[in-house]
Amino acid sequence: MSLENTTYDELEPGASFEHRRVCTLDDLYVFASVSGNHNPMHLPDNEGGDDDDNQRPVASGIWCSSLISAVLGNYLPGPGTLYHKQNLQFDGRVHAGDEVITRVTVKEKHPDGTVTLSTEVRQLETGNRIVHGEAVVIAPTEKIFYDDGNLPGLVVQRHRHFSALIRQAEPLPPLLTAVICPEETQSLGGAIMAAHHNIITPILVGNREKILQAAEELAEDISGFELVDVDSEDAAANAGVDLVTAGRAKALMKGHLHTDHLLRAALRKTGGLRRGRRFTHVFVMDVPGVDNPLLVTDAAINISPDLMTKVDIVQNAIDLAISIGIECPKVGVLSAVELINPAIASSVDAALLSKMAERGQITGGLVDGPLAMDNAVDPGAAGTKGIKSMVAGHAEVLVVPDLDAGNMLVKQLTFMAGAEAAGVVLGAAVPIILTSRADDAMSRLASCAVAAIHHTRMAGDDPKGAEA
């Protein structure tokens, strides 16, 4: 945006400017971070909110007054303006979601180069005054033109999508979950936290002494949870699978053990959890600045999947996306290029998957490929390349060519974009919650929430569950 000031000589009493602005949740988070004011009145604990002001966070009065500063510095008088003094009277409150209008009006010019302006902020819909007062500023004496397009962007690292998933899961019946080897504080703490949120009912499977020691370190009472005492990782994994096949558990959750031990038990030929499709892994990513959860698959199990494995990868991801509220998932099948190149196998597979979806061999979503990463998620990049597609630029599910690419993508989003990742294995008789030792509490909780939501939808009206 190009800004131009009004100099002291150009200012006339009565000159006025007004500016509209919507107060967003991100505004409140940014203000709290920058100002250090963490008053919970100004921070939402329920990001969904509603129309009741009592349920919506209220903006700090100083945030409201900063809107006056923005008009003075940007528009009237504009660039070059410096504050001399400001008085304020607070008459009302702004809540998240309110649109407000800020108005400044020149009242008087003074021989010393200062200017007095009346200032006010009103709620646009009602016209109610929020704050008013007078500002005295040192007006610029030279014309200044300024382009603020070079200002760095700001991404608020809050995880609203995970918060929404947790709220969605909490009213559901808790998912009876065999937690395998929760023998240290991270894995046990994640299961206990999910239990406190009423998302899972854990059955703790592993070395009793280690589990009790972890609980003691956490200062948590686990006497209300069933504990199955087994000594080794393999024995614990097999015991957890046995609980599922016996109908006593509806999900598995990885604790402090290697993933291959858990999957080996789940894939065993006798009494295993195979149900026709390949086991595939989906990361549900909460990426700051992205308007929807972003699903990445498969970045954890299938190393170099062939075409038919990719069919299961895509279908499982579509099913999960629908479960978490994406009505018709847009699936971008990634390659290094967006045009089919026989020398790049992933581009050929992507085109075949797209055609298979078109012919009904993959259902429930829109599938398009090959797409490069940029034109899969950015409408501008898709437009520049001339790609006409309902998926390009708007993909909600990203299907990677192989595990290498998926692992790199997820870790780039996590460590460079501030994303959080929830991980679930699909294609088995029950969801398998696959967490990493590096996962924080929010990731573990969100993984449980995703599993519970998906299980509930797939189970339908069958009390035994379609997946169990």
Short mmCIF file of C-alpha atoms in Angstrom, two decimals, residues 157 159 285-288 410 413-421:
data_model
loop_
_atom_site.label_atom_id
_atom_site.label_comp_id
_atom_site.label_asym_id
_atom_site.label_seq_id
_atom_site.Cartn_x
_atom_site.Cartn_y
_atom_site.Cartn_z
CA GLN A 157 1.82 -19.54 15.67
CA HIS A 159 -2.97 -23.95 16.54
CA MET A 285 -0.87 -30.71 10.14
CA ASP A 286 -1.89 -27.48 11.84
CA VAL A 287 0.14 -24.94 9.88
CA PRO A 288 -0.01 -21.32 11.11
CA VAL A 410 6.51 -32.66 7.39
CA LEU A 413 6.53 -27.50 8.03
CA THR A 414 7.22 -28.36 11.66
CA PHE A 415 10.63 -26.78 12.16
CA MET A 416 10.50 -23.90 9.67
CA ALA A 417 6.80 -22.97 9.57
CA GLY A 418 5.90 -23.64 13.21
CA ALA A 419 3.41 -26.38 12.37
CA GLU A 420 2.14 -29.07 14.72
CA ALA A 421 1.59 -32.63 13.45
#
